[in-house]
Short mmCIF file of C-alpha atoms in Angstrom, two decimals:
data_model
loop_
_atom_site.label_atom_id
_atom_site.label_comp_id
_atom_site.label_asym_id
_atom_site.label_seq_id
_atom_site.Cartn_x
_atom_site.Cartn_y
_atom_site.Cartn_z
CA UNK A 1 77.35 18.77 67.15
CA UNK A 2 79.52 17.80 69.78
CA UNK A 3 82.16 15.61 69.72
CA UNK A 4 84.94 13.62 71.39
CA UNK A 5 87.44 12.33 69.68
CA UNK A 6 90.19 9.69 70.26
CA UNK A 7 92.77 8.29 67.85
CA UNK A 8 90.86 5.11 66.65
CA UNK A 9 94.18 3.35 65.50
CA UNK A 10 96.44 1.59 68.12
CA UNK A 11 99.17 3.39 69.41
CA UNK A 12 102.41 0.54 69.14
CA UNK A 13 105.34 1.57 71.19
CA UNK A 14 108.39 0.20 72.09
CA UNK A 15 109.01 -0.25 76.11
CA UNK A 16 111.29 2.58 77.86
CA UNK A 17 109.78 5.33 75.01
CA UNK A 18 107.32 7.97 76.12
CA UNK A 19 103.33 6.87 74.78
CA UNK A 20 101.16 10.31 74.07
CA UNK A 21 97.45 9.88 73.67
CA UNK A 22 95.64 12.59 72.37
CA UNK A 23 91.80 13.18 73.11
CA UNK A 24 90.05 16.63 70.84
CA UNK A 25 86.63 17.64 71.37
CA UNK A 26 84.38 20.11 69.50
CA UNK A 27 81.38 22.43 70.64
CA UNK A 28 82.21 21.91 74.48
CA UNK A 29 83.43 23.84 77.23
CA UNK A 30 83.98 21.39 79.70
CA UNK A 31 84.72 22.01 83.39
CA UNK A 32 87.27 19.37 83.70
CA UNK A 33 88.36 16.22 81.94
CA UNK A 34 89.04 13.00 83.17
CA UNK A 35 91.30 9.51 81.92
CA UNK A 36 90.86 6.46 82.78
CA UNK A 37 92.61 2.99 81.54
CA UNK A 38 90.60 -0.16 80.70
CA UNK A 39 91.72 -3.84 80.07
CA UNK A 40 90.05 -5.85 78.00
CA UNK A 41 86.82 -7.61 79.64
CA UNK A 42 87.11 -4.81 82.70
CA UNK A 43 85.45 -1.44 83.43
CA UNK A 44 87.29 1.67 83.05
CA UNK A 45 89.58 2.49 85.74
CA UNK A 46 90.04 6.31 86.52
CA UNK A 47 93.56 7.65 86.38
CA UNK A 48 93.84 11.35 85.96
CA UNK A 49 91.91 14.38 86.26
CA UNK A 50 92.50 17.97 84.62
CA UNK A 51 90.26 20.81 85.37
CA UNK A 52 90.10 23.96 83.02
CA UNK A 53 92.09 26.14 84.95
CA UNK A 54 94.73 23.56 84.81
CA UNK A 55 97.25 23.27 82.45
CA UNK A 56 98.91 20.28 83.47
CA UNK A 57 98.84 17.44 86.17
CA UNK A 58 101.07 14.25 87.15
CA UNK A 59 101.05 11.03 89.17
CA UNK A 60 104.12 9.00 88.87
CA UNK A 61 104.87 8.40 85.16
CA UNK A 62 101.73 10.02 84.19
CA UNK A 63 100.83 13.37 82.74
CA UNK A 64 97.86 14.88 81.53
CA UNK A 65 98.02 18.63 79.57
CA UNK A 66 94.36 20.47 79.00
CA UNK A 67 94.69 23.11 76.31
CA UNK A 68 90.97 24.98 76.32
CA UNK A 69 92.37 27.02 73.23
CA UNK A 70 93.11 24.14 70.99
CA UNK A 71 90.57 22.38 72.96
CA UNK A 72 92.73 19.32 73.13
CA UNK A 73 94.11 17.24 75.65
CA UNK A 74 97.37 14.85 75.92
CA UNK A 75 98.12 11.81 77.75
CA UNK A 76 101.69 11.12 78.13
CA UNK A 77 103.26 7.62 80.15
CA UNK A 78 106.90 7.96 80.57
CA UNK A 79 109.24 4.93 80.17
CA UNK A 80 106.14 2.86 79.52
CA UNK A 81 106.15 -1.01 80.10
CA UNK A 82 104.11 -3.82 78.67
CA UNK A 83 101.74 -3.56 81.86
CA UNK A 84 100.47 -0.02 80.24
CA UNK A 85 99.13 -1.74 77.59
CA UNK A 86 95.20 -1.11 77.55
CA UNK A 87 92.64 0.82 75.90
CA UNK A 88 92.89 4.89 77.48
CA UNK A 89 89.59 6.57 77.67
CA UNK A 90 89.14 10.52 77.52
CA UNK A 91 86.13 11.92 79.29
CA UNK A 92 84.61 15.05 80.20
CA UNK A 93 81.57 16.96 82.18
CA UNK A 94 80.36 19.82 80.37
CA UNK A 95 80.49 22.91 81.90
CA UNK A 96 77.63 25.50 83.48
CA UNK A 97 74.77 23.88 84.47
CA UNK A 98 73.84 21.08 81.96
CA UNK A 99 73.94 17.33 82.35
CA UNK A 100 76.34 16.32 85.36
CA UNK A 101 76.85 12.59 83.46
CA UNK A 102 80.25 12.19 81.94
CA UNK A 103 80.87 12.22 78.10
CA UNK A 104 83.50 9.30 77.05
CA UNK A 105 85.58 8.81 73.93
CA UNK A 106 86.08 5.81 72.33
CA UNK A 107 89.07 5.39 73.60
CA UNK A 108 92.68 4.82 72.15
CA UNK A 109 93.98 0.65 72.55
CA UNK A 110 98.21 1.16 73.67
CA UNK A 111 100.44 -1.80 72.77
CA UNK A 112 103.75 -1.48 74.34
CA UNK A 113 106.36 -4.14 73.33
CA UNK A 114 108.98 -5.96 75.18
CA UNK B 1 88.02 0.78 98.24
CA UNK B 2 84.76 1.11 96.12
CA UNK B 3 83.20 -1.67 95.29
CA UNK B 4 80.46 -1.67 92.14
CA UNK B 5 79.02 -5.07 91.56
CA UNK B 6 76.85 -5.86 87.90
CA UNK B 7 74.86 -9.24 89.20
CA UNK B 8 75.84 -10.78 85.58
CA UNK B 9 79.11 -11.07 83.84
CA UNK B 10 77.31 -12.81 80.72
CA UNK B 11 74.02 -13.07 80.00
CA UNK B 12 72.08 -14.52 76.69
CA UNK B 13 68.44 -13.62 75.95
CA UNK B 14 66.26 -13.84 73.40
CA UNK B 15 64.57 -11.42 71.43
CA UNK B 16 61.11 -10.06 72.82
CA UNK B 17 62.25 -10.91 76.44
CA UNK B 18 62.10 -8.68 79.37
CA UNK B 19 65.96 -8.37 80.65
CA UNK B 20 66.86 -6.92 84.18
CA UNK B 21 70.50 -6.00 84.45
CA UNK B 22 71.08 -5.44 88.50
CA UNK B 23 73.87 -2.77 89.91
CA UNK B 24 75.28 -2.22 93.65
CA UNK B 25 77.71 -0.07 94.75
CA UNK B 26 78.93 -0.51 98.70
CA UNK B 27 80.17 2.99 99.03
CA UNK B 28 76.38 5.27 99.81
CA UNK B 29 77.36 6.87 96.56
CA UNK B 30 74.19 9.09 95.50
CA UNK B 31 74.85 9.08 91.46
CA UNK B 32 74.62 5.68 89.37
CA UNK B 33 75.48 5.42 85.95
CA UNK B 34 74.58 2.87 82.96
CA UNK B 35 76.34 3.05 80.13
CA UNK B 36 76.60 0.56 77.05
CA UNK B 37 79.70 0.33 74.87
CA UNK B 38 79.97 -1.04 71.43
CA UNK B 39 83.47 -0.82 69.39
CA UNK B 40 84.25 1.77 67.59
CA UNK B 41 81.42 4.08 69.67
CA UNK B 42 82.65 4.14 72.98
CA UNK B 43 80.37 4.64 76.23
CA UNK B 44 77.02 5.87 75.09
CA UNK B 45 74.84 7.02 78.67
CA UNK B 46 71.47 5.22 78.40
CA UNK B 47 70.25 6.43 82.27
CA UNK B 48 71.63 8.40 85.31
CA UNK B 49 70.63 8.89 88.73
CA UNK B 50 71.28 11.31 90.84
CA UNK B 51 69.77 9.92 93.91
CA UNK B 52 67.08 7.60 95.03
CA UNK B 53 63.77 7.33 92.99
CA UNK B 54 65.46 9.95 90.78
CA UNK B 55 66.44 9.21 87.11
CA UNK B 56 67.66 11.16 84.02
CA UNK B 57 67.57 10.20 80.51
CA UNK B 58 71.05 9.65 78.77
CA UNK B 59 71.81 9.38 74.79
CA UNK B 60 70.20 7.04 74.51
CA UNK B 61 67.51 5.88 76.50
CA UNK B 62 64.85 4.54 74.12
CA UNK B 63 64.31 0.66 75.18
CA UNK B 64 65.55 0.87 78.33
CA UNK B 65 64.12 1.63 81.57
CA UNK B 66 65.61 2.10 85.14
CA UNK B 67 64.67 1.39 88.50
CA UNK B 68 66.35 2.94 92.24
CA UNK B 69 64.35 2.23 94.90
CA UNK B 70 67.37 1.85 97.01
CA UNK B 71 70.94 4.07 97.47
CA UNK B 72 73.19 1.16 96.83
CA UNK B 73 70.83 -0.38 94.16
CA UNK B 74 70.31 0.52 90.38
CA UNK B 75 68.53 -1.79 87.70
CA UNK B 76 68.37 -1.35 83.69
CA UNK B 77 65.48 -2.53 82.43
CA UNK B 78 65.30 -4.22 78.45
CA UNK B 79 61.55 -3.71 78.52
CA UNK B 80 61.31 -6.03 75.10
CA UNK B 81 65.14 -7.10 74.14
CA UNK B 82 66.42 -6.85 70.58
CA UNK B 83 69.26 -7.83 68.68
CA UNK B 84 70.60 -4.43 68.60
CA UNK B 85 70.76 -3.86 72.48
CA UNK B 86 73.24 -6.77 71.73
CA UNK B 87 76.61 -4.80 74.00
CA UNK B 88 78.54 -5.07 77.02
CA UNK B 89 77.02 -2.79 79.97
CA UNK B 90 78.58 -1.05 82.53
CA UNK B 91 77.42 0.41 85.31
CA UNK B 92 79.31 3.35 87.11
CA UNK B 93 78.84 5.11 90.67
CA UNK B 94 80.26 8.08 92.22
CA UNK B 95 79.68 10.62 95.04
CA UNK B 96 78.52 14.14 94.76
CA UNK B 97 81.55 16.04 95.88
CA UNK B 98 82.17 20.16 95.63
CA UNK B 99 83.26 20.38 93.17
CA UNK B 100 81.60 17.98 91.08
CA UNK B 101 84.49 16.73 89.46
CA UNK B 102 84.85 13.03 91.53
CA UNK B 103 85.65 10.16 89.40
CA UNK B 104 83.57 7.16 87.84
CA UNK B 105 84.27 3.92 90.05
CA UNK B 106 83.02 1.23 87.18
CA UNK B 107 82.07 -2.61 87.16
CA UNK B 108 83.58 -5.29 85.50
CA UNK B 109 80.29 -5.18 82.82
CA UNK B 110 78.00 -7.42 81.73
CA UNK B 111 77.96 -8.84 78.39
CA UNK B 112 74.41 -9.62 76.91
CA UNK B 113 73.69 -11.36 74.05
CA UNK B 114 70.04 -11.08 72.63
CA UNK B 115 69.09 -13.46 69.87
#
């Protein structure tokens, strides 16, 4: 079946380090993937997005890596601050010509300390 | 910037009733999205549309109906609500774009509460 998956457990890091986020998914071949941040009692915000033929993209202290071979993606904020802290959402389109909705993870909660 | 509005931030029902969760978007974005998320699962897709009077079942559509009978409008419809449609709902909008890679643009959700 397929299958996105996010690292359930909160990721606790202390400010100033790098935070990496890592989103796997099985039985898909997507066309691109997407991240987006969400804050408690808010809707997903979009942030990044990767497309297959991509193996990495930035904005500011952001980076996103798309590995089709490991079929694996990572999130990385550099010299993260207590505003990063939210839940980080993974999500992807299949590829060809199936269903154009997005597919979401459950999403990874951040906790960066002072 | 895009602007997605869900009518309701909470809402409490009671089992049996009919439930109408409203959606606009102020950008003439064809696709609308509703999605429900529960901890631990994530977004689940209940119903898509692609454009006007179109629809597409998600995941998990059973319960639910939609309604788009205008661009910038898209209901979900609780046709009888139960306890386990109990969630927080969000509705999503984007344009179609070549490719078709453009991002979500979400609302704030509604939480409902059926008991």
């Amino acid at each position: 079946s397929q299958k996105i998956e996010q690292n359930s457990e909160a990721l606790n890091i202390q400010e100033g380090k790098t935070a990496t986020l890592t989103c796997n998914y099985t039985n898909y071949s997507p066309a691109y993937l997407q991240w987006y941040r969400q804050d408690p009692g808010r809707g997903p915000v979009f942030l990044l997005l990767i497309r297959e033929n991509e193996k990495e993209k930035r904005k500011e202290r952001l980076k996103v890596t798309f590995d089709t071979t490991l079929k694996q993606s990572l999130f990385h904020i550099t010299a993260s601050q207590p505003a990063d802290s939210a839940t980080y959402l993974c999500a992807l389109r299949p590829g060809g010509t199936g269903r154009r909705a997005l597919t979401f993870g459950s999403g990874t909660r951040l906790q960066v300390q002072p | 910037d895009v602007k997605v509005t869900q009518s309701s931030r909470y809402l409490v029902k009671r089992t049996g009733e009919k439930v109408f969760l409203e959606c606009v978007q102020d950008m003439d974005h064809e696709n609308m999205f509703w999605y429900r998320q529960d901890p631990g699962l994530g977004l689940r897709l209940i119903y898509f549309s692609y454009d006007v009077k179109m629809k597409e079942k998600g995941d998990i559509p059973e319960g639910y109906s939609v309604s788009r009978e205008k661009k910038e409008r898209f209901s979900l419809i609780l046709e009888s609500a139960s306890t386990n449609q109990t969630s927080m709902y969000l509705c999503a909008s984007r344009p179609i774009l070549v490719p078709r890679d453009s991002p979500l643009h979400f609302g704030n959700g509604t939480r409902l509460t059926v008991t």
